[in-house]
Every structure is written in structure tokens, then in C-alpha cells.
Coordinates of C-alpha atoms and ligand atoms in Angstrom, one line a residue:
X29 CA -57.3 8.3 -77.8
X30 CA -53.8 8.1 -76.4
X31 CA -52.2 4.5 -75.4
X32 CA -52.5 4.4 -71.6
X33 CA -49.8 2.7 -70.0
X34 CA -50.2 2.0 -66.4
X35 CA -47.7 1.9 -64.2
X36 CA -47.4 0.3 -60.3
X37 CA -45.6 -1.2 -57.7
X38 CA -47.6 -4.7 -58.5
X39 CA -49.7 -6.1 -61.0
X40 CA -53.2 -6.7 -60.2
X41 CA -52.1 -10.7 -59.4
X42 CA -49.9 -12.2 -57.8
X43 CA -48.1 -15.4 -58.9
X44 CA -46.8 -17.8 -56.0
X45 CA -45.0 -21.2 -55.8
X46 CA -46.8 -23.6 -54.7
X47 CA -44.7 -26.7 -55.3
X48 CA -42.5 -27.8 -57.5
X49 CA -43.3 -26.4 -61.0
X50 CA -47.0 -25.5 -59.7
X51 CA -48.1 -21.8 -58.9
X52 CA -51.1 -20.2 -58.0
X53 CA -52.4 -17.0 -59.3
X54 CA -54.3 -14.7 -56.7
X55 CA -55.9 -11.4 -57.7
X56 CA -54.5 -8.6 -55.2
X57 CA -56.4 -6.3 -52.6
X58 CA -56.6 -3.3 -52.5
X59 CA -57.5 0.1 -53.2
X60 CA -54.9 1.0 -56.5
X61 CA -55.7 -2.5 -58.4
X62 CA -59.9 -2.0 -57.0
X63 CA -59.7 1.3 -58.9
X64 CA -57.5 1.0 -62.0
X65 CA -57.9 -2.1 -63.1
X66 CA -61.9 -1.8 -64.6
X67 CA -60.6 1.2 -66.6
X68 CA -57.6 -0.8 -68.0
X69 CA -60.4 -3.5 -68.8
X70 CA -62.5 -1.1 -70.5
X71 CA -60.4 1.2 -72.2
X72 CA -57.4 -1.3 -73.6
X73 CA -53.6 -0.3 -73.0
X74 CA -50.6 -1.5 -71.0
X75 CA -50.1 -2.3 -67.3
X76 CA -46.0 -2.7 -65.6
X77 CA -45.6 -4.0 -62.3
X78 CA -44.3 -6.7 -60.4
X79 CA -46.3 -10.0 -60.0
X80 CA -45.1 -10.5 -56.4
X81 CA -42.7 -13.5 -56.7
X82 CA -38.7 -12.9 -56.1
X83 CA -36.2 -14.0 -58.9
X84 CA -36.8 -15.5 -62.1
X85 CA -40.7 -14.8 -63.9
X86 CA -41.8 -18.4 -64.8
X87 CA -42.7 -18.1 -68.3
X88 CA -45.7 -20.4 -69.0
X89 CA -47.3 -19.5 -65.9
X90 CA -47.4 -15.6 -66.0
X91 CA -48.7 -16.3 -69.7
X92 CA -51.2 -18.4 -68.3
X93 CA -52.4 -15.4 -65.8
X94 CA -52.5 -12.7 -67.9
X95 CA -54.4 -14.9 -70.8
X96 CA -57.1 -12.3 -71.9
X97 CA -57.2 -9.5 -69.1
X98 CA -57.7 -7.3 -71.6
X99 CA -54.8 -5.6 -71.5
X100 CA -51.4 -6.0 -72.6
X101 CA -48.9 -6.7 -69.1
X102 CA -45.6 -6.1 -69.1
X103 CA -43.6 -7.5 -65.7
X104 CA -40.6 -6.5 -63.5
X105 CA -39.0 -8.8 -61.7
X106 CA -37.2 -7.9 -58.2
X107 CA -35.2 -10.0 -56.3
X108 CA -35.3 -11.0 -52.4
X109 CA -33.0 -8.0 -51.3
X110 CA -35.1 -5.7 -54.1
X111 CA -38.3 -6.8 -52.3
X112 CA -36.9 -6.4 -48.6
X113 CA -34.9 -3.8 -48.9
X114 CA -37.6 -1.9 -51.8
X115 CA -40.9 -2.7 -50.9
X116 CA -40.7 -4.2 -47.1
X117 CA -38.0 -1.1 -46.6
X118 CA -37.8 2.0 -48.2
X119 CA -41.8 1.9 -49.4
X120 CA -43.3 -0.3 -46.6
X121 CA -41.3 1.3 -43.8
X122 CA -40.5 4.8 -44.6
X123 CA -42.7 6.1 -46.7
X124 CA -46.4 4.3 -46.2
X125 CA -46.1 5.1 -42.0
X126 CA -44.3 8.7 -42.4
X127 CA -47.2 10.0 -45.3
X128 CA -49.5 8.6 -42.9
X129 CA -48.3 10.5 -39.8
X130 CA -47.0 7.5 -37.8
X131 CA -43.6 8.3 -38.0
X132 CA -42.6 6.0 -34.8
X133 CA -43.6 3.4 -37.2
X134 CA -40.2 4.3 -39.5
X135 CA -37.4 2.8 -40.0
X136 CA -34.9 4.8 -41.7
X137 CA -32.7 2.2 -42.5
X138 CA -29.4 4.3 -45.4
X139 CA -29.2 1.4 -47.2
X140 CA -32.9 1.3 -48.4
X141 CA -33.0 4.8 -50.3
X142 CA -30.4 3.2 -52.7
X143 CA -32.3 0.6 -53.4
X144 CA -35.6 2.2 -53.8
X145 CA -33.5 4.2 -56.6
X146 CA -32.2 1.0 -58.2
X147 CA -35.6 -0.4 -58.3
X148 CA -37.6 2.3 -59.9
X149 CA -34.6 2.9 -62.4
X150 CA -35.5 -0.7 -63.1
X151 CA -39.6 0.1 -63.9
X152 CA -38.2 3.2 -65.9
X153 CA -36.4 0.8 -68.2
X154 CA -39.3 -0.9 -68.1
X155 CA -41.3 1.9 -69.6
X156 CA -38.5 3.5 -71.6
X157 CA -38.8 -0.5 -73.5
X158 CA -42.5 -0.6 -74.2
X159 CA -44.1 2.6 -74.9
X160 CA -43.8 4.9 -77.8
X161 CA -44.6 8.4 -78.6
X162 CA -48.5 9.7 -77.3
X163 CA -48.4 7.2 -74.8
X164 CA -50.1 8.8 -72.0
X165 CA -47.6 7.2 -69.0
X166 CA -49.2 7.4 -65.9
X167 CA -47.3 5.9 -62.7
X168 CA -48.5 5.5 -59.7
X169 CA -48.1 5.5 -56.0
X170 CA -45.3 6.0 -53.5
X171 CA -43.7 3.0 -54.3
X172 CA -42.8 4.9 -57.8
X173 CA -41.6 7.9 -56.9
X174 CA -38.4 8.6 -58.3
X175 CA -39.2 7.1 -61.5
X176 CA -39.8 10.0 -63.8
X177 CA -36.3 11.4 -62.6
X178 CA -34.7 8.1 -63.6
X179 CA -36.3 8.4 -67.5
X180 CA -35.2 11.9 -67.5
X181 CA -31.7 11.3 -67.1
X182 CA -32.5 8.2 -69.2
X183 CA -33.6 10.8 -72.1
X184 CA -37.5 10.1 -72.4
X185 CA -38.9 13.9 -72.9
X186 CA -42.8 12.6 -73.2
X187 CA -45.5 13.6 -70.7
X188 CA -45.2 11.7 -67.4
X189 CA -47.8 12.0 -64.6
X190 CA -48.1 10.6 -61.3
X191 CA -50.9 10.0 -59.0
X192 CA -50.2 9.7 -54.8
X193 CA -53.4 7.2 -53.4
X194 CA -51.7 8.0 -49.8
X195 CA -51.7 11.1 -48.4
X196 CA -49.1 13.7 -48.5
X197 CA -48.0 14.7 -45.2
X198 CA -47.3 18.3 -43.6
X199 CA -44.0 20.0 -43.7
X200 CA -42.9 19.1 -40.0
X201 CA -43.5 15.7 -40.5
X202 CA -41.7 15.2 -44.4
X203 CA -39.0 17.0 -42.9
X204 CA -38.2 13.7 -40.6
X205 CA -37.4 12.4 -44.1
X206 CA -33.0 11.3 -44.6
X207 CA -33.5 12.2 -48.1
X208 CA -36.7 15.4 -48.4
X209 CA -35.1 17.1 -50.9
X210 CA -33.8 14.8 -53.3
X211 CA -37.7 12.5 -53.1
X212 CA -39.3 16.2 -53.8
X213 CA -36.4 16.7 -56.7
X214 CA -37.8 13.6 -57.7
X215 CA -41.4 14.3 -57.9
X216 CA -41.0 17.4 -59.6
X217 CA -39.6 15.6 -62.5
X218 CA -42.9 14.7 -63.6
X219 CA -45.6 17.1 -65.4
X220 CA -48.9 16.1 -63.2
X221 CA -48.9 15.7 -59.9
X222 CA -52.0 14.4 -58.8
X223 CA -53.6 14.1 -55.1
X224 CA -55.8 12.9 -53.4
X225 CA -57.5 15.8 -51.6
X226 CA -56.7 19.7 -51.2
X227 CA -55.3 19.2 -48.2
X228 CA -52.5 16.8 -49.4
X229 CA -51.7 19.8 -52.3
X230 CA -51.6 22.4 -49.9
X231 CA -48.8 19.9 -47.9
X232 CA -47.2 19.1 -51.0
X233 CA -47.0 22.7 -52.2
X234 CA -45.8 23.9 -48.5
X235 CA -43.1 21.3 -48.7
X236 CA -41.7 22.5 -51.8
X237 CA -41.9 25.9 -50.5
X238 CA -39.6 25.6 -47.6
X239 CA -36.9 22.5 -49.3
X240 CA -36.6 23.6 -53.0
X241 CA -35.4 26.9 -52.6
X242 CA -35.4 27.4 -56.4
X243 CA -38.3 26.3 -56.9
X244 CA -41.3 28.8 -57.3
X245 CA -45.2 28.3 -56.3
X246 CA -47.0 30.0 -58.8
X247 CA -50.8 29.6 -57.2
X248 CA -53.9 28.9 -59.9
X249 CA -57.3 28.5 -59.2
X250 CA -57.4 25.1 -61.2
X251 CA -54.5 23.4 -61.6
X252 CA -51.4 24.8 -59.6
X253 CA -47.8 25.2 -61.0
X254 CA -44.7 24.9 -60.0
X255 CA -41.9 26.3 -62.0
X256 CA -38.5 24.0 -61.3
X257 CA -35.5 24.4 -63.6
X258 CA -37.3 25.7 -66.5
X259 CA -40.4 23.3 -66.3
X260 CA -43.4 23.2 -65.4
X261 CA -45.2 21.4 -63.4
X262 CA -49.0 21.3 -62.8
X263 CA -50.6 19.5 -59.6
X264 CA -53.8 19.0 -58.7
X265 CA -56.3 17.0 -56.6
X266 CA -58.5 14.2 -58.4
X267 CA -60.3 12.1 -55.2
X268 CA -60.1 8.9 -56.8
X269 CA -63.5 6.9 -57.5
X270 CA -65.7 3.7 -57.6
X271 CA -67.1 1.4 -60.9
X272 CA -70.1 2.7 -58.6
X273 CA -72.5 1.2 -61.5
X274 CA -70.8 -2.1 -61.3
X275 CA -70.7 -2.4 -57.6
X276 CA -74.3 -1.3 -57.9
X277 CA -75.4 -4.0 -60.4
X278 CA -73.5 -6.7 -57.9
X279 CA -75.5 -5.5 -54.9
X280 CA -78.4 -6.3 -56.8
X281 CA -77.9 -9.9 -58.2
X282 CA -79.7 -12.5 -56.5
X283 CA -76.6 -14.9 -55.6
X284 CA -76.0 -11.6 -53.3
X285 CA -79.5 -10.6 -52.5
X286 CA -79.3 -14.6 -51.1
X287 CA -76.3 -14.2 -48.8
X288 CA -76.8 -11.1 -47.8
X289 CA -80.0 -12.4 -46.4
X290 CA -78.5 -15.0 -44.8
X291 CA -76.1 -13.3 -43.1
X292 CA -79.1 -10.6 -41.6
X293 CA -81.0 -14.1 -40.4
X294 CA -77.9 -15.0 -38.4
X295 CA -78.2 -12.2 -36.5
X296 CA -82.0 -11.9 -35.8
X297 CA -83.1 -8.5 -33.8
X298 CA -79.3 -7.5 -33.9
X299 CA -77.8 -4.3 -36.3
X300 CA -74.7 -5.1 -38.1
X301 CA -71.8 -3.2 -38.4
X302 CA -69.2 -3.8 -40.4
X303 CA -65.4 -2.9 -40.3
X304 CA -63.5 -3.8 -43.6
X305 CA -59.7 -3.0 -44.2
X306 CA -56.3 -4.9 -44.9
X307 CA -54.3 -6.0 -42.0
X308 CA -52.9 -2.1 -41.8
X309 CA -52.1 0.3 -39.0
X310 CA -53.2 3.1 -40.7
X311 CA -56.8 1.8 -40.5
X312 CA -57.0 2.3 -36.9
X313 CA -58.3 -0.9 -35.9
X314 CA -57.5 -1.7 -32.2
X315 CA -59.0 2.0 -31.7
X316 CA -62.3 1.1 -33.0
X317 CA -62.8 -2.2 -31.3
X318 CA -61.4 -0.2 -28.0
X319 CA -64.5 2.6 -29.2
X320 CA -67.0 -0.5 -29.9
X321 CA -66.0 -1.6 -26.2
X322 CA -66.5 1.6 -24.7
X323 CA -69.9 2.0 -26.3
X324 CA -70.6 -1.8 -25.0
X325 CA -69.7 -0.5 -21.6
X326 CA -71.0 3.0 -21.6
X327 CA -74.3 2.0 -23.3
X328 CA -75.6 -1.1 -21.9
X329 CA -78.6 -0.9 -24.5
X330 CA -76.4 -1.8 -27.4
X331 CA -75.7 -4.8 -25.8
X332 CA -77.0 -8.1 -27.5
X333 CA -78.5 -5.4 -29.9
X334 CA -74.9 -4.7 -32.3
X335 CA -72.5 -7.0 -33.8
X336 CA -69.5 -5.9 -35.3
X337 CA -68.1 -8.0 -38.0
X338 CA -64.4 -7.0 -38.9
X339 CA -63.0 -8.5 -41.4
X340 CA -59.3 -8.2 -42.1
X341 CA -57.8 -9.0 -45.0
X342 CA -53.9 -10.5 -44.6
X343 CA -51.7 -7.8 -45.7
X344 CA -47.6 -7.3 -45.3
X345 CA -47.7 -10.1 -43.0
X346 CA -44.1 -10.7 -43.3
X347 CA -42.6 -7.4 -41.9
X348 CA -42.7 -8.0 -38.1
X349 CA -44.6 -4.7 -37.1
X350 CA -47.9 -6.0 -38.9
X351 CA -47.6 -8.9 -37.3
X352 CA -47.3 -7.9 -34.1
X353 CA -50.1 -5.6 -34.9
X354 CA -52.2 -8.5 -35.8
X355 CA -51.5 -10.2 -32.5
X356 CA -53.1 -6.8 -31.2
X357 CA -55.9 -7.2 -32.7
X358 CA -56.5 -10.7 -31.4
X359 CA -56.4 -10.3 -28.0
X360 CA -59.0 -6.8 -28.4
X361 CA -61.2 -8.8 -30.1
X362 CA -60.8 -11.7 -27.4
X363 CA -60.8 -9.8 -24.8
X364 CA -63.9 -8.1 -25.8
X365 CA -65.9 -11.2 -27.1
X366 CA -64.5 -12.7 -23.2
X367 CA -66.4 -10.0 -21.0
X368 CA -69.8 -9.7 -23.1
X369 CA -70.6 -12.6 -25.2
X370 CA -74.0 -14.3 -23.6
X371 CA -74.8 -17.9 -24.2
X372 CA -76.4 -16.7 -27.6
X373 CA -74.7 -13.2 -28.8
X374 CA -71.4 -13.0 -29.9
X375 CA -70.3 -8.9 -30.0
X376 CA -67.8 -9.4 -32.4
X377 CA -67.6 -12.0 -35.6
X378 CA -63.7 -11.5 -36.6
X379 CA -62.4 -12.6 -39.8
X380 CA -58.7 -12.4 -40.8
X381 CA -59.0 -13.1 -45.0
X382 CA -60.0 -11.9 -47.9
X383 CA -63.7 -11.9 -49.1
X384 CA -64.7 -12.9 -52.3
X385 CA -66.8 -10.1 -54.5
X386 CA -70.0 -12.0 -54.0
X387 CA -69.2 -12.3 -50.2
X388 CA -67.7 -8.9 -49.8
X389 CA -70.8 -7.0 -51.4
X390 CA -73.4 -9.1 -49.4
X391 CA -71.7 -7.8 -46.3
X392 CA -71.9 -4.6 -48.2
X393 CA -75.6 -5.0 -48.6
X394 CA -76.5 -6.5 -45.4
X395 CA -74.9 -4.4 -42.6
X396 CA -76.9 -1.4 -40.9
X397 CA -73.8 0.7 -40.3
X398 CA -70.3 0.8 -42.0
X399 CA -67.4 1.5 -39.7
X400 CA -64.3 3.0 -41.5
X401 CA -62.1 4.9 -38.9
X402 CA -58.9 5.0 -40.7
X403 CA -56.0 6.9 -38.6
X404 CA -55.3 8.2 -41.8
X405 CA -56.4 7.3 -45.5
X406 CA -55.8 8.7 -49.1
X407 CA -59.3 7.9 -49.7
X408 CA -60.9 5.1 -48.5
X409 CA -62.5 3.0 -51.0
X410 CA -64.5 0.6 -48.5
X411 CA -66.8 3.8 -47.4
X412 CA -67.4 4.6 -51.2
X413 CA -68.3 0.7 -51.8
X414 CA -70.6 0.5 -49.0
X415 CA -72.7 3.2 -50.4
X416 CA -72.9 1.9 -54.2
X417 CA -74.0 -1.5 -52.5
X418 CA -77.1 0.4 -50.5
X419 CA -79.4 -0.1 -53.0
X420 CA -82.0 0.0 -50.3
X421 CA -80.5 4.0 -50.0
X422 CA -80.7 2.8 -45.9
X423 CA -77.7 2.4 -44.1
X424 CA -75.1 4.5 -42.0
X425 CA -72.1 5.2 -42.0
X426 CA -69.5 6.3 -39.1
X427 CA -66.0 7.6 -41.3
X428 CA -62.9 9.3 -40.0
X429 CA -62.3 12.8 -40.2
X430 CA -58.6 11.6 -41.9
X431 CA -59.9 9.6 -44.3
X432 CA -59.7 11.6 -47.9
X433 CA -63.4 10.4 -48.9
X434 CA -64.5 12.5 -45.7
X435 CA -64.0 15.5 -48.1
X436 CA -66.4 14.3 -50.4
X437 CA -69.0 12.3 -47.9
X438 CA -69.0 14.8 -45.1
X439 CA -73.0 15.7 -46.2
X440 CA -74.1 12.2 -45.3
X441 CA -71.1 10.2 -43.0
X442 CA -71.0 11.0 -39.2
X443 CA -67.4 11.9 -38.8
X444 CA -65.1 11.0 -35.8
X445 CA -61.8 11.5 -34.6
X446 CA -60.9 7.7 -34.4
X447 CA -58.1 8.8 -32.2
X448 CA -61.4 9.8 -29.6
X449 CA -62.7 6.4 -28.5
X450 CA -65.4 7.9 -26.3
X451 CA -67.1 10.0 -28.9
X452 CA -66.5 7.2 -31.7
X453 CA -68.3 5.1 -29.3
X454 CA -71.1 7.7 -28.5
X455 CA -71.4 7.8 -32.6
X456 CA -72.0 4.3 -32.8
X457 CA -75.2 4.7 -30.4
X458 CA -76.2 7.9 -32.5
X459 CA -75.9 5.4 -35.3
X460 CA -78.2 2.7 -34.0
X461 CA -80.7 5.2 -32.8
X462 CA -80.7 6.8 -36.5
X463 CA -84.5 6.9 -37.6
X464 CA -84.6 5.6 -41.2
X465 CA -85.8 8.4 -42.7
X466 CA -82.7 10.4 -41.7
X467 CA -80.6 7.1 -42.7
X468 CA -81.8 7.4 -45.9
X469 CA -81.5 11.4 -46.5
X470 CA -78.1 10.9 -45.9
X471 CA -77.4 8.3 -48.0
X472 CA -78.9 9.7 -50.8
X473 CA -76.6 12.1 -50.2
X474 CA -73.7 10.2 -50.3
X475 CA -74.8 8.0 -53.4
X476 CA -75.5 11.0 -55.2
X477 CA -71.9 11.9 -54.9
X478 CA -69.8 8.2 -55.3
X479 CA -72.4 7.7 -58.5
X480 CA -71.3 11.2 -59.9
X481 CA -67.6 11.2 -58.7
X482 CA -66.8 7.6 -60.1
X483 CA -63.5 6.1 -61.0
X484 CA -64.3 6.5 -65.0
X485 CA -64.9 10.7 -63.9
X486 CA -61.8 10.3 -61.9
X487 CA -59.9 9.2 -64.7
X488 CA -61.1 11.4 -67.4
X489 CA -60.3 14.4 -65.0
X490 CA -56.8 13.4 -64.7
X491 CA -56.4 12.5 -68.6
X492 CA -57.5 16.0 -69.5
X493 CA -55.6 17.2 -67.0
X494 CA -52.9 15.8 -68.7
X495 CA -53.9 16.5 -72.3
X496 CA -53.5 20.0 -71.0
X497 CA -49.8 19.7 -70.8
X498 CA -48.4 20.6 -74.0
X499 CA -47.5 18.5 -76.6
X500 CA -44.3 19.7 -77.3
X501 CA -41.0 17.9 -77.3
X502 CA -42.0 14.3 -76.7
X503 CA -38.9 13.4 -77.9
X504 CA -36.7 10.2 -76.5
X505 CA -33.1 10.5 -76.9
X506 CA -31.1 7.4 -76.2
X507 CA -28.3 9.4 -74.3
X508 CA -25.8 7.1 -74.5
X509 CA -26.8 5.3 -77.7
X510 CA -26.8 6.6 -81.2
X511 CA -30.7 6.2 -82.5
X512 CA -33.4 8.0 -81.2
X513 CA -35.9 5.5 -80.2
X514 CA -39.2 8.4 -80.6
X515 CA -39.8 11.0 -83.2
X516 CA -41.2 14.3 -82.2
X517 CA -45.1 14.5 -82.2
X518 CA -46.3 16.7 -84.8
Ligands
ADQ8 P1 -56.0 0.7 -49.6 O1 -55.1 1.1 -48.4 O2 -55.8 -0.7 -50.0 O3 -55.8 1.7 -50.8 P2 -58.9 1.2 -49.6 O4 -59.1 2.4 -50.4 O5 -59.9 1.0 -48.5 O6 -57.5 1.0 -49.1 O7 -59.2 0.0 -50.6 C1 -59.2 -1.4 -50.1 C2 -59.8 -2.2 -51.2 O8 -59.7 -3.6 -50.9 C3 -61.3 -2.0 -51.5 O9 -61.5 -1.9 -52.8 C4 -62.0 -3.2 -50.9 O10 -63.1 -3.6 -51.6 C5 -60.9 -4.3 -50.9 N1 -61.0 -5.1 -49.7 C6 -60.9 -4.7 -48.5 N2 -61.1 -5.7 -47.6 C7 -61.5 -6.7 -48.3 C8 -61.8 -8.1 -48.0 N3 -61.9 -8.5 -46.8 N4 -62.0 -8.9 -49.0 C9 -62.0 -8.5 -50.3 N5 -61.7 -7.2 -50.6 C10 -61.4 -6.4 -49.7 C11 -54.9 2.8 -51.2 C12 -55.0 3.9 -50.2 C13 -56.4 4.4 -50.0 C14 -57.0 4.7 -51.4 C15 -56.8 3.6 -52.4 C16 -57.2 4.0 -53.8 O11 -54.4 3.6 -48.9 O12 -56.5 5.5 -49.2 O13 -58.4 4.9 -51.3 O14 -55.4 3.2 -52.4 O15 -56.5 5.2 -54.2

């Protein structure tokens, strides 16, 4: 089995100052770390990224958080103009609301495409330091996409695949891009592409088509190709998964059977639905409170009979626009709690943190429907986790039609157009009135496929993918040194 070397915008902690010579270690949220990190856990290997403080890496303290993970970690450190200018900037403000067709959301500041170059060049050196030949290098996400260009003209010859977890958009909106050809130049450095659904190939495949002139589609029933200045490149989609078994397992432990009761007996006679996401605007969440208003309005009968409990977890809270956007949210949920809140039934419970794993799978467990009306999603992980934790095979579960996992869950989900708050809120009566022997047919359904489809199938689809690629020439040539660091494999 090859060495797999993992590589992403952050670790899956972050450090933070808290004081004078004291730091505190969180784990991060979030769908990449959610996924990637149980198979690093299981399978050994190396993870790169950034532990999430500027400047200097304290020493003693990032040995301290990466003790016995598992795994060996390897850090980069950026500083405050890397992180603004990187991560807040070209990442967080170009390409995370562009790929997810919000493109009034940009800011195409010049200066941040240079230093989205400088940074990745930084992670290839990274790489280009700790791996050796038959390392499978997998990068990922749209933080990293230039990377592979950057060890190419750095001489590194081996295998390099990337996976996208966001979307790929269509032509007409990529095309709003300052820089479309050199980011797809980029891209097609590496040797597996890997998406998230068909739909963001076909994009991907119809953006190449109409920039890279001398670049040719050559269309395969598996994997596609792309030939690009004598290489090939393969793409493909592989919908990422869940540790299904493990989220499973947790649903049925008693500290979680316990809260989970607890939280239905605060709510006697009432159904629960739950809305879970980070603080994003891609997760469309002023449209579904506006939809769970509407249905409050519209269908008086739901009223003292739902709660919604949405919790938000604090995300990017630095970069005005999510701010603001939080702000938005406060006032929906106030406004709506205002005009139909009785002296003993409170429409919506809000909660802006992050839930622990015992907390967060109770809700899991507990609620009658899940409510994941993304404007726009890679996947969606939260609708995948709600269905490992219905051990009970009950429960509902209302999901975008842009979310990627409606691909894979459209048998069992009802799926809306969150951008339609009357028919998402005609949905969430459907929902209520759901007999339980449909409820359960359809999330037997959906079990069926998150149980198959997990993360471990994900990533064994995308390693053999990969093993597919060749094994010639993985050769690395220091260019402008004498030795060559790798030996050709055999
Ligand atoms: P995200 O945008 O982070 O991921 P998502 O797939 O929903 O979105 O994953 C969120 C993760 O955070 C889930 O694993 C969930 O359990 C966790 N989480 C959410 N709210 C939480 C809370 N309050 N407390 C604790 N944990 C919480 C990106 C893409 C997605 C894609 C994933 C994986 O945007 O489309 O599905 O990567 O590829």
C-alpha cells in the first residue's frame, strides 16, 4: 500500500493564542477534516496544512496537538497578509462564492491571485520536502489549486491528484474569473481530477473546452481524459462519503440515546426539525427560516406543533460579508420567534456554536425532519450524517436540489428549490404529515445508499482511480540543484 500524503488548506486543528505563552487547540468543522481525517486515522500516512495561527509555529505546542493522531503532520505557516490576502481573499472571496454561483459575493481584488500563487508554491515545497517516491499525493480543495503546477515547474514528475469538495461552476459563470485560463492551466497539471458530481465534470469539461484551446476532450465512459501538452489527464466524479458505521455506532450509545431523549422531552407533542451548517451563505439560511415562516403563516396547523432548531456553527467570522450575514440571520430568527412565540412554544431554538459529537448526533437522533437547503453544496455531509444517526430508519428529510448528495439521496429526500420559499414551506407540511411507514421506506432508502457509498468506498474509488495512472516516470529532478532527490520506480 502506497504512503498517502494528504494535503489541505488547514490541518484538522487549529492552534490559537490564548495568552501569553498559552494556546488552545480546537479540532476544525467541517466537511474536508469530517471526511478525511478517520481515513488518515485508519490507514497511517501524512497530513500538510496550516494550523490556523499567523507567523511563527510555536514549537512545543503544535507537538503537544499532534501527540499521537495517528498520523505523521507536517505544517505551513502563513503570515497575516498570506492569510488575508490567501485564504480571506483569493480562496474565501473569489473562488468559494464564484464556484458556488454567487458571484455578487466576489471580490476580485489583482493583488490576491499573486498571492494565492505564492502560497500554494509554499505547500508545494512543502510536499516536494516530505514525500518520496510511491507516495500517493492527494491535494485537496480550491484553496490548492495551483499547486501541482507549482511542483511541476519545481521538477516533481510523481502522480498528483486533486479532489474539488465545492462545486465546479458552469462556463458563463467561470468565465467572470480575472485569471480562467491560467486556474484551468493550473488544474490540468495534475493526473486526477476528481469531482463531486457529474454535473461539476460536465462544467469542468465544458470549461476546458471553450478556454484551452489546445486542449482536447477525449470522452470515456469511466474515467474522462483530457489530453493537454502531451499528458494526460483523467477526471472523474467520486461523491465523497460518511464513517457511516461510526456515526452509526455513536447514535446508538447510551450517553446519546440519553440526550437525545432529553432534548425530544423538551419539546413534548412538538416535531423537530433541525437545520445544521457553518455560519455560510452558501447554505441558504435566511431562505429557510423565510420558508419556515411562510409555512408558519400559510399553515396555521404547524403552529405550536414544529420547532426548528438551527444551529450555526461560527465560521469566517472575520471577513465582513459573513458577518453581516450573521446579523441577517438574527434579526429572521427574531423576527420570527417575535410574531409567533406563545407563552409556552418557542418556533425557533437558534444556536450560533459548534456542537460537540455527543451533542451533535443526539440532535441527529432526536429530530423528526432534517432541513439542509443549501444554495449550493459539493455534497452536503450534514444530510448523509442525519441518515447514519436514524437508527430508528424514521425520520425525514427536506434537501436542496443543489446540494451534490441530492444525486445520491434523490430516492428517499424531498427535494426543493431553496430559492422557492413557498414550495419549501409547503414541503415542510408534506413533511409533518409524512405517515411513518412512508418515513421509514424512504429512509431505508437513503441508509442503504450513505452505508454503501461511505467515505472508506470513496476513498478506495479514488486510490484506484489513481493506481490507474501509470507508473511511469515518477521521477523528481531538482531543476536548479545537482542531485535528484527520487529514483525512478521500477
Ligand atoms: P462544508 O461546507 O463544511 O464542507 P458539510 O459537507 O455540510 O459542509 O460538512 C459540515 C461538517 O461540519 C459536517 O461533518 C458536520 O457534522 C459538521 N458540523 C456542522 N455543524 C456542526 C455543529 N454545529 N457542530 C459540530 N459539527 C458541525 C465542504 C463542502 C461540502 C462537502 C464537504 C466534504 O462545502 O459540500 O460535502 O466539504 O467534501
Amino acid at each position: 500500500m502506497n504512503r498517502l500524503i494528504i494535503v489541505s488548506n488547514r490541518l484538522p486543528f487549529a492552534l490559537d493564542s490564548a495568552g501569553e505563552d498559552l494556546w488552545t487547540v480546537t479540532p476544525a468543522v467541517g466537511g474536508l477534516v469530517s471526511a478525511v481525517e478517520p481515513v488518515l486515522r485508519e490507514r497511517g500516512g501524512t497530513w500538510i496544512g496550516w494550523p490556523g495561527i499567523t507567523g511563527k509555529i510555536p514549537k512545543g505546542p503544535f507537538a503537544e496537538a499532534t501527540r499521537d493522531p495517528g498520523y505523521k503532520v507536517v505544517p505551513v505557516a502563513l503570515s497575516e497578509t498570506d492569510r488575508d490576502e490567501f485564504y480571506y481573499g483569493y480562496s474565501n472571496e473569489v473562488i468559494w462564492p464564484l464556484f458556488h454561483d454567487l458571484q455578487n459575493f466576489c471580490s476580485f481584488e489583482p493583488t490576491y491571485w499573486e498571492a494565492y500563487k505564492e502560497v500554494n508554491e509554499r505547500y508545494a515545497d512543502a510536499i516536494a520536502r516530505c514525500s518520496q517516491p510511491e507516495d500517493f499525493i492527494w491535494v485537496h480543495d480550491y484553496h490548492l489549486m495551483y499547486v501541482a503546477q507549482a511542483l511541476r515547474e519545481r521538477g516533481l514528475r510523481a502522480a498528483l491528484m486533486f479532489f474539488l469538495h465545492i462545486p465546479f461552476p458552469p462556463y458563463d459563470i467561470f468565465a467572470k474569473l480575472p485569471q480562467p485560463q491560467r486556474l484551468l492551466r493550473a488544474l490540468l497539471h495534475f493526473d486526477l481530477l476528481g469531482f463531486q458530481t457529474r454535473r461539476d465534470v460536465r462544467n469542468f469539461l465544458g470549461c476546458v473546452r471553450r478556454v484551452m484551446s489546445d486542449a482536447r476532450v477525449v470522452p470515456r465512459r469511466e474515467l474522462q481524459l483530457v489530453r493537454f501538452e502531451k499528458r494526460q489527464i483523467r477526471l472523474g466524479n467520486f461523491p465523497i462519503g460518511i464513517d457511516f458505521d461510526s456515526f452509526e455506532k455513536g447514535a446508538m450509545s447510551e450517553p446519546v440515546t440519553r440526550r437525545s431523549q432529553q432534548l425530544r422531552a423538551n419539546f413534548p407533542n412538538c416535531q423537530l426539525i433541525l437545520g445544521v451548517d457553518r455560519l455560510d451563505y452558501s447554505k441558504g439560511i435566511p431562505e429557510r427560516l423565510r420558508a419556515f415562516r411562510n409555512a408558519l403563516e400559510r399553515h396555521p396547523k404547524l403552529r405550536g406543533r414544529v420547532v426548528l432548531i438551527q444551529v450555526v456553527v461560527p465560521s469566517r467570522v472575520e471577513i465582513p460579508r459573513y458577518h453581516e450575514f450573521k446579523q441577517r440571520i438574527d434579526r429572521l430568527v427574531g423576527d420570527i420567534n417575535g410574531r409567533f412565540s406563545t407563552s409556552n412554544w418557542l418556533p425557533v431554538q437558534y444556536h450560533f456554536r459548534s456542537l460537540d459529537r455527543e451533542d451533535l448526533l443526539a440532535h441527529y437522533r432526536g429530530c423528526d425532519i432534517a432541513f439542509v437547503t443549501p444554495l449550493k453544496d459539493g455534497m452536503n455531509l450534514v444530510a448523509k450524517e442525519y441518515c447514519a444517526c436514524r437508527i430508528d430508519e424514521n425520520g425525514a428529510l427536506i434537501l436542496s436540489h443543489f446540494a451534490g448528495a441530492a444525486e445520491q439521496l434523490k430516492t428517499g429526500a424531498l427535494l426543493v428549490n431553496p430559492y422557492d420559499v413557498e414550495e419549501v414551506a409547503d414541503t415542510i407540511l408534506k413533511a409533518f404529515r409524512m405517515s411513518p411507514a412512508e418515513r421509514t421506506a424512504r429512509m431505508k432508502r437513503m441508509r442503504r445508499m450513505v452505508r454503501k457509498e461511505n467515505v472508506f468506498w470513496w476513498v478506495d474509488l479514488f486510490l484506484k482511480a489513481g493506481a490507474t495512472l501509470g507508473r511511469s516516470s515518477q521521477v523528481f529532478e531538482k531543476r536548479r540543484g545537482s542531485a535528484t532527490l527520487q529514483s525512478a520506480k521500477g
